[in-house]
XYZ file of C-alpha atoms in Angstrom:
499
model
C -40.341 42.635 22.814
C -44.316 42.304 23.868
C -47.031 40.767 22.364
C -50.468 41.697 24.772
C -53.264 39.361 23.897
C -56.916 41.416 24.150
C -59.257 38.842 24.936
C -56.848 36.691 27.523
C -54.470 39.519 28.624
C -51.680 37.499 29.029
C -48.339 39.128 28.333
C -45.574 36.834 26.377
C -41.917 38.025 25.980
C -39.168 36.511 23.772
C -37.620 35.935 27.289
C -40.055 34.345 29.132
C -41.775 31.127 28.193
C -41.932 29.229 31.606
C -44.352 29.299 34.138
C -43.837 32.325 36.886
C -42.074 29.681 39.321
C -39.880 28.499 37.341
C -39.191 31.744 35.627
C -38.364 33.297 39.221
C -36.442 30.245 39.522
C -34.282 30.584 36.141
C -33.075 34.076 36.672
C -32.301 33.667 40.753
C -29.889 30.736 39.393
C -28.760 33.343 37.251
C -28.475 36.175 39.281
C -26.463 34.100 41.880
C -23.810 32.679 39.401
C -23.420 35.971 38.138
C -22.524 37.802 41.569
C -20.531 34.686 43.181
C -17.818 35.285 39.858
C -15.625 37.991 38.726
C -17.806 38.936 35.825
C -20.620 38.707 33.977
C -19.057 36.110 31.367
C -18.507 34.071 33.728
C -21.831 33.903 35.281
C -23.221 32.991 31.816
C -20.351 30.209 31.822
C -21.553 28.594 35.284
C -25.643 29.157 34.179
C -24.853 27.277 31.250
C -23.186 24.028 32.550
C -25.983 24.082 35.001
C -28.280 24.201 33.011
C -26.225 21.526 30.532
C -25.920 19.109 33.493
C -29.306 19.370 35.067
C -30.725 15.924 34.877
C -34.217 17.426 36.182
C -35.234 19.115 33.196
C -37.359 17.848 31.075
C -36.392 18.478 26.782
C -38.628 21.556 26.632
C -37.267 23.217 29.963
C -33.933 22.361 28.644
C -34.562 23.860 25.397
C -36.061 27.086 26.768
C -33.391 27.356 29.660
C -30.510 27.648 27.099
C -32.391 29.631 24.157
C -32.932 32.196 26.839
C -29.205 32.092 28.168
C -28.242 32.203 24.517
C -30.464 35.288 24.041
C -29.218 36.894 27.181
C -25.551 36.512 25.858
C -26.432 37.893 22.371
C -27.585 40.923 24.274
C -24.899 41.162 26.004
C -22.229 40.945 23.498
C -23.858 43.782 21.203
C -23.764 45.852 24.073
C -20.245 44.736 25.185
C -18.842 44.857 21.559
C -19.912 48.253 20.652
C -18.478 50.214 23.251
C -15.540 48.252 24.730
C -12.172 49.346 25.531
C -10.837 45.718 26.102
C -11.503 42.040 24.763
C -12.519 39.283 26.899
C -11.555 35.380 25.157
C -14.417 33.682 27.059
C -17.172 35.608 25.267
C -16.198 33.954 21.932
C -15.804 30.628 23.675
C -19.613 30.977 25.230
C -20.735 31.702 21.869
C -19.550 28.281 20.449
C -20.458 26.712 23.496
C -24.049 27.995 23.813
C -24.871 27.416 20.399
C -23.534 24.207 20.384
C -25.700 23.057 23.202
C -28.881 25.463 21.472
C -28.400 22.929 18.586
C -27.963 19.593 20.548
C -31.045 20.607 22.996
C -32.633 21.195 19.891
C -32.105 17.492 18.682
C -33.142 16.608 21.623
C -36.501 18.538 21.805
C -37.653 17.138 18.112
C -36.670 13.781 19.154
C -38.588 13.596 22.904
C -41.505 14.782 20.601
C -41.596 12.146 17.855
C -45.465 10.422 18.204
C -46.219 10.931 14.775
C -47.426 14.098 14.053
C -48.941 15.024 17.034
C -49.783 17.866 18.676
C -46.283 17.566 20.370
C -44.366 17.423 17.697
C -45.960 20.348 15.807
C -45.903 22.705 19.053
C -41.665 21.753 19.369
C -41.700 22.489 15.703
C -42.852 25.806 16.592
C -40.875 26.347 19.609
C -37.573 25.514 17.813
C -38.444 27.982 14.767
C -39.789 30.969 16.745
C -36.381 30.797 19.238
C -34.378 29.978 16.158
C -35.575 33.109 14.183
C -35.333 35.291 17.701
C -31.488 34.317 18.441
C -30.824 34.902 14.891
C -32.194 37.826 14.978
C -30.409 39.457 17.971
C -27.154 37.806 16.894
C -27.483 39.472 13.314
C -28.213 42.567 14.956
C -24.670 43.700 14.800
C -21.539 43.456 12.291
C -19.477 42.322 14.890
C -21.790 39.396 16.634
C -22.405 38.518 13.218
C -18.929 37.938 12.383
C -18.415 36.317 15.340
C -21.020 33.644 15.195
C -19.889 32.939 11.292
C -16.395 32.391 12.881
C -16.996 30.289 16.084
C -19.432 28.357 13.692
C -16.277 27.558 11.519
C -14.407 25.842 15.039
C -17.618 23.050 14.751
C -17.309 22.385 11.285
C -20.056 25.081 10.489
C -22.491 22.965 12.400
C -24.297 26.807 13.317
C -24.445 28.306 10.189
C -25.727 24.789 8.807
C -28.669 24.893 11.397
C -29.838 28.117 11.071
C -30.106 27.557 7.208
C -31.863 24.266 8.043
C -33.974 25.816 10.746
C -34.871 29.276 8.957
C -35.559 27.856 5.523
C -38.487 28.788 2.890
C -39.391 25.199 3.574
C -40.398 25.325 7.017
C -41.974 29.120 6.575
C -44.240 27.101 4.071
C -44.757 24.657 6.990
C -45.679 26.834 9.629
C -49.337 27.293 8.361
C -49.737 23.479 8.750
C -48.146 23.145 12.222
C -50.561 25.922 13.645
C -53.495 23.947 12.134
C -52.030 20.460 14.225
C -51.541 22.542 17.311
C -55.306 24.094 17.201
C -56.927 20.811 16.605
C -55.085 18.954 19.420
C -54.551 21.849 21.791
C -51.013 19.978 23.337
C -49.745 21.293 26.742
C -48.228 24.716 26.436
C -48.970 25.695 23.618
C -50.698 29.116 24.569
C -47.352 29.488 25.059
C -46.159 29.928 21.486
C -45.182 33.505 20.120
C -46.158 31.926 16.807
C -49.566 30.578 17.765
C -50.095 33.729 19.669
C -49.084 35.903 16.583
C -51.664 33.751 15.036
C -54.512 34.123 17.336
C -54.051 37.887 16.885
C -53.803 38.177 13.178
C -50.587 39.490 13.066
C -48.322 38.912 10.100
C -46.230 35.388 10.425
C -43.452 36.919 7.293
C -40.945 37.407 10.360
C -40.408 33.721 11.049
C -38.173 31.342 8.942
C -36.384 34.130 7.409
C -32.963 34.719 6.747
C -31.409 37.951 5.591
C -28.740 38.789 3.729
C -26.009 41.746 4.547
C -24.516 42.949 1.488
C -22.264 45.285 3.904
C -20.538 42.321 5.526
C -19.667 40.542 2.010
C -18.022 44.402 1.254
C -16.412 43.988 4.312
C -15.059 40.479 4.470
C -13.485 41.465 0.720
C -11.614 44.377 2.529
C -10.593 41.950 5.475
C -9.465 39.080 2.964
C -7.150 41.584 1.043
C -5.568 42.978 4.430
C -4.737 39.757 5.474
C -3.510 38.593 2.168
C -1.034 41.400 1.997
C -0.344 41.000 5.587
C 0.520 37.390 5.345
C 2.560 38.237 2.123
C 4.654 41.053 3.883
C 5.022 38.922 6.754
C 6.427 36.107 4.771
C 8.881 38.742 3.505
C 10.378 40.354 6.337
C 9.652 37.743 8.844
C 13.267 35.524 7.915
C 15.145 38.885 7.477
C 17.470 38.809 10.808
C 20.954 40.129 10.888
C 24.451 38.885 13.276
C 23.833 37.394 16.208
C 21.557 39.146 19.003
C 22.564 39.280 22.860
C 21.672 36.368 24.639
C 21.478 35.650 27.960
C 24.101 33.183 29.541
C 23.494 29.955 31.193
C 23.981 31.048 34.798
C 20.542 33.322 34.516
C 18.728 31.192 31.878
C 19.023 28.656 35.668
C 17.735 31.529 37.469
C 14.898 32.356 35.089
C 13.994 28.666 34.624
C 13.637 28.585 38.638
C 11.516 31.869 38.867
C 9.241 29.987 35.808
C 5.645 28.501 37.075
C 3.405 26.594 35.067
C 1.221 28.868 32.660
C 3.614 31.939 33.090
C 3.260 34.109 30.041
C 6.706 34.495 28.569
C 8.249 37.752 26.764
C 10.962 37.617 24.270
C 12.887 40.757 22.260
C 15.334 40.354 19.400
C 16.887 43.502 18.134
C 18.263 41.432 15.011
C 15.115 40.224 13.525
C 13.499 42.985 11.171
C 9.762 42.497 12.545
C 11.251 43.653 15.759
C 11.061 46.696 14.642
C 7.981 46.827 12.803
C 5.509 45.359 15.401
C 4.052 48.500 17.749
C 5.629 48.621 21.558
C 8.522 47.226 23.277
C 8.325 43.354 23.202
C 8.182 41.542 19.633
C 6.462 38.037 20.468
C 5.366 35.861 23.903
C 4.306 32.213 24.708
C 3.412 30.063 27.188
C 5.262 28.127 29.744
C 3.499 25.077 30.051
C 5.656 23.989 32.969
C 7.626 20.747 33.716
C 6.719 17.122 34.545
C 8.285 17.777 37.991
C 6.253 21.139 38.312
C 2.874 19.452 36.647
C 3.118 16.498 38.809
C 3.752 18.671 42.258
C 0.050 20.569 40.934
C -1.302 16.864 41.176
C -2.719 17.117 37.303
C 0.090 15.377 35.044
C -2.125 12.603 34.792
C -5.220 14.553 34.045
C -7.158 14.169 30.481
C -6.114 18.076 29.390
C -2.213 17.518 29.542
C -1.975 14.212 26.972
C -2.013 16.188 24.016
C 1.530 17.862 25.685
C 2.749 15.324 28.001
C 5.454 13.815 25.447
C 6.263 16.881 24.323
C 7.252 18.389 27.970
C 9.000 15.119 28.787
C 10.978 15.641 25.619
C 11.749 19.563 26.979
C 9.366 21.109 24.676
C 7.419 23.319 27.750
C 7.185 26.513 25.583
C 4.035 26.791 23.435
C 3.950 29.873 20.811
C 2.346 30.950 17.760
C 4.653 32.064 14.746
C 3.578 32.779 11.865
C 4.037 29.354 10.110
C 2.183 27.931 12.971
C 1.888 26.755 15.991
C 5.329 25.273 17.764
C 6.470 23.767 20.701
C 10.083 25.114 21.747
C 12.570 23.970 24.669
C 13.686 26.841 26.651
C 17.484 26.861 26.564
C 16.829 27.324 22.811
C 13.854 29.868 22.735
C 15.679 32.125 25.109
C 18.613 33.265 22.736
C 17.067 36.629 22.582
C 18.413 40.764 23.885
C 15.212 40.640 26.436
C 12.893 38.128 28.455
C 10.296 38.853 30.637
C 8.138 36.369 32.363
C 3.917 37.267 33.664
C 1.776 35.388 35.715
C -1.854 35.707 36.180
C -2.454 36.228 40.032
C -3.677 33.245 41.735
C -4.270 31.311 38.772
C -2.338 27.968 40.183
C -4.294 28.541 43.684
C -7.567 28.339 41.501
C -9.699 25.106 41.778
C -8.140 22.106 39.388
C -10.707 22.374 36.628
C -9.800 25.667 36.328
C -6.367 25.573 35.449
C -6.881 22.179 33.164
C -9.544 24.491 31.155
C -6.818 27.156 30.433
C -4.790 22.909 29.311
C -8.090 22.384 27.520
C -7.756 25.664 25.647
C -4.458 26.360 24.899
C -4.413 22.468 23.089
C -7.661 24.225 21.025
C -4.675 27.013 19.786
C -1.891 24.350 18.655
C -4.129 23.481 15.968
C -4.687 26.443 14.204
C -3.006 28.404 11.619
C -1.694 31.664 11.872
C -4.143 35.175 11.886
C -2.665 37.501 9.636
C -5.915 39.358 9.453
C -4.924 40.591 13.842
C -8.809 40.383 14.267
C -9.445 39.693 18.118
C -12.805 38.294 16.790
C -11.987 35.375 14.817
C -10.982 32.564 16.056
C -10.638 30.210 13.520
C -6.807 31.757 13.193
C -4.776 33.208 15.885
C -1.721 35.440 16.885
C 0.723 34.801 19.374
C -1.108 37.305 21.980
C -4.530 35.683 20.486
C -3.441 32.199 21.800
C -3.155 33.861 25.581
C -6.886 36.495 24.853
C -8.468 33.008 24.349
C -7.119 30.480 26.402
C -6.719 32.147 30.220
C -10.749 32.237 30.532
C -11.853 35.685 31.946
C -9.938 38.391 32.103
C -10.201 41.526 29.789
C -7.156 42.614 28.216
C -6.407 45.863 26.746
C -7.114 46.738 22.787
C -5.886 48.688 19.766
C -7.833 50.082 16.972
C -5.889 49.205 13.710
C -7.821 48.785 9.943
C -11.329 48.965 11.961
C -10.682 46.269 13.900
C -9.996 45.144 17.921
C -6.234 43.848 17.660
C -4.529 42.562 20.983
C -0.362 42.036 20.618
C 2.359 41.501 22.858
C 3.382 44.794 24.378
C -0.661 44.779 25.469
C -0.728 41.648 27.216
C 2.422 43.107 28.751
C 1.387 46.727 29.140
C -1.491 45.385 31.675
C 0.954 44.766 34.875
C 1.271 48.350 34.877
C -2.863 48.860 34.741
C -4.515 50.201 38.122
C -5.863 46.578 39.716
C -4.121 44.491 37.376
C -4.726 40.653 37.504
C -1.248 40.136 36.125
C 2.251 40.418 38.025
C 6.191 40.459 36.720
C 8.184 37.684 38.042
C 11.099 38.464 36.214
C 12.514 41.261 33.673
C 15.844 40.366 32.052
C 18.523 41.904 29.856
C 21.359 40.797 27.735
C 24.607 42.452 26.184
C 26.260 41.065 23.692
C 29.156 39.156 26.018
C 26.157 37.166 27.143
C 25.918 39.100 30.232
C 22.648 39.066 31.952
C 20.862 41.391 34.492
C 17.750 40.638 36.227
C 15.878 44.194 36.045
C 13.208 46.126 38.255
C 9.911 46.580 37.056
C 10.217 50.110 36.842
C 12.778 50.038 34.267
C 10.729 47.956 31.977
C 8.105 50.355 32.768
C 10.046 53.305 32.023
C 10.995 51.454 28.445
C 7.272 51.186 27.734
C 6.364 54.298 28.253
C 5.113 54.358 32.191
C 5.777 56.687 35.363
C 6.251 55.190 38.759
C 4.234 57.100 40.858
C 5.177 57.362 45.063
C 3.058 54.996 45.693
C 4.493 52.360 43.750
C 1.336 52.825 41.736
C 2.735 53.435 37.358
C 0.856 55.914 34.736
C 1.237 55.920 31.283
C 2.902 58.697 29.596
C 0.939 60.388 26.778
C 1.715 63.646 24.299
C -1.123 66.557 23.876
C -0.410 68.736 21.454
C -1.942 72.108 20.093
C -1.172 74.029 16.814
C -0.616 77.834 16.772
C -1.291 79.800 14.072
C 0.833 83.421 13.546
C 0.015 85.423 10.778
C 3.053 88.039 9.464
C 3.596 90.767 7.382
C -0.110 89.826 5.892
C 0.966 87.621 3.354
C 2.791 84.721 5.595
C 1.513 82.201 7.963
C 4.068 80.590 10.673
C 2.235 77.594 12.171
C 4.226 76.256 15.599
C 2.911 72.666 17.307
C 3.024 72.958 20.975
C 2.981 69.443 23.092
C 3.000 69.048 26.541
C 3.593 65.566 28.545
C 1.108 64.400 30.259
C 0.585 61.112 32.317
C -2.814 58.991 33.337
C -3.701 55.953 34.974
C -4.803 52.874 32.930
C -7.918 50.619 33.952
C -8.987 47.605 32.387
């Protein structure tokens, strides 16, 4: 978006409010924390704790620095969330996280401004509503980053949707008129820079600022999302105890091999033919968790002193190293009890425990931000607020994209998906161990091609899997004139997956 003054020719975009060094500046940082990280996601996660810790910038740079990386991310995720074939956790993460620090900065800026009303204060006034209204308005440019910002603003006690309102207000529209007034009698620094004053200067129309709109769509939709989920949550709550005798399980002497093979953060499979939601949940494996690990294990990482394992340090002492979410809640479990099941399978992200220390504390840091939330019934990878038990890994390993379905409208991510991706072309996850039971508690450690074979993959001579798939075609045979015989043909075919 352009605005072209006549008389002074200068160019201003909703992007670019610094000076041409520091602009060049902004976007090389940029540029080079995008390409020195495995995605875009998490170049805006590096830009923005650089630009978060940078004790150089003054409270206008700061301001402007992360309005522009918020922008930049609301353009993004439009993009990314109307044509993706896989969900990425970190993108609603950097949503809290940048408005959070859009909201502190903007504190900040107000405050550093405070001379009475000055010139200084009423340009920052103006600042903070024109980059308000802009970031609201990208962000509100979709259904989906809409919902999104409404539900990441519900994880900080609706501290966003509490400062847009405060921001955007009629209030401060009725203001506006004034501020321009303070800012043309006392000319402070910068503020030619102002998309507002600027918009002023060329008699354009101000009705675009402080404004808030309301989507009557969205209130349509979140009825049709709160009635799912209610009758999700009630069905669940009926089938969910229904179990029959006893299941397989698998015997002591492999539980000590399994427990051996186990690394801190593995994600952890489990299948119970005697529980009735077996059955009714899509794909092979019923539920997962996480292995948090054990003191011994934590301590030989060098971080079972670290700030990110209090909240589970008792609980692993006590044996409780198994994290989940059921649908009561979350739950610590101790292994020799969780594992009474017909099937286990354990994943690990490659090269997550050679990662740098802060790394693997922030997947700590995350998965504590699960235990505290209630279960989502509504399976909507794009809220939050509640979570499954295949939600709790989508948002707590950082980034990595994990494979989708399409169920009601809406992105859902469960078990057999985070499971199905080991068998992806360039996977970032690997099988450390498949296991079966029988029911004389007989165990037998399988190969990953039979587990592939149960969920629906091809091993290929190359060691390489695809997944098997159905097309099918319907022929139509008239006889005798009055009767039609209608035959459906399918043929098997196979494909490689990519994330």
């Amino acid at each position: 978006m352009f605005f072209k003054l006549k008389s002074k020719k200068v160019i201003i975009t909703s992007l670019s409010l610094l000076r041409v060094k520091e602009l060049s500046a902004f976007f090389i940082l940029v540029f080079v924390s995008v390409s020195v990280c495995s995605s875009e996601l998490s170049g805006f996660e590096k830009n923005l704790d650089m630009i978060k810790y940078n004790s150089d910038y003054s409270a206008n740079k700061k301001h402007l620095a992360i309005y522009q990386h918020t922008l930049a991310l609301g353009s993004y995720g439009v993009d990314y969330l109307s044509s993706r074939q896989s969900v990425n956790g970190l993108f609603l993460t950097l949503v809290k996280d940048s408005w959070d620090a859009y909201i502190s900065a903007s504190d900040l800026l107000l405050k550093s401004s405070k001379r009475g009303f000055s010139g200084r204060e009423a340009l920052a006034e103006l600042y903070l509503i024109e980059r308000t209204q802009l970031l609201y308005d990208k962000y509100m440019e979709s259904r989906a980053t809409r919902f999104i910002l409404k539900d990441q603003s519900t994880m900080i006690d609706n501290k966003i949707e509490e400062f847009i309102g405060r921001i955007l207000s009629r209030s401060n529209r009725d203001k506006i008129p004034i501020l321009i007034d303070v800012v043309l009698r006392k000319k402070p620094a910068g503020y030619e820079d102002s998309i507002i004053y600027n918009k002023f200067y060329n008699q354009e129309s101000l009705n675009s600022f402080a404004k808030l709109d309301y989507f009557f769509s969205d209130m349509l939709a979140n009825i049709f999302f709160v009635s799912t989920r209610s009758i999700s949550r009630s069905f669940g709550a009926v089938v969910g105890p229904v179990e029959w005798s006893r299941n397989a399980r698998i015997g002591s002497a492999s539980q000590k091999q399994i427990l051996d093979k186990l690394r801190p953060l593995d994600i952890i499979f489990e299948k119970k033919s005697n529980k009735l939601t077996d059955y009714l949940i899509p794909g092979y494996w019923g539920h997962n968790a996480v292995w948090l690990g054990t003191k011994e294990q934590l301590i030989e990482l060098g971080i079972w002193g670290a700030k990110e394992l209090e909240p589970f340090r008792e609980k692993i002492e006590s044996g409780f190293s198994i994290i989940e979410m059921r649908r009561h809640g979350a739950a610590f479990s101790r292994f020799h009890e969780w594992i009474d099941m017909d099937a286990f399978a354990s994943i690990r992200v490659k090269g997550l425990l050679d990662k740098p220390e802060k790394n693997i504390l922030k997947v700590f840091s995350n998965l504590n931000e699960q235990a505290g939330k209630e279960y989502d019934f509504g399976f909507n990878v794009d809220s939050a607020a509640k979570v499954t038990c295949s939600e709790v890994v989508y948002l707590s390993y950082g980034d990595y994209k994990w494979p989708t379905k399409n169920v009601l409208g809406r992105a859902t991510v469960g078990p057999n998906e985070i499971a199905e991706l080991i068998f992806y072309k360039d996977s970032p996850l690997e099988l450390i161990a498949f296991v079966t039971s029988d029911d004389s508690d007989m165990a037998e450690f399988q190969r990953k091609e039979v587990l592939a074979d149960l969920m629906g993959f091809n091993l290929q001579q190359d060691g390489t899997f695809k997944k098997r798939y159905k097309v099918c075609d319907v022929d139509k045979t008239i006889h005798n004139r009055k009767s039609m015989r209608i035959k459906r043909r399918c043929v098997e075919k196979e494909k490689y997956l990519y994330i």
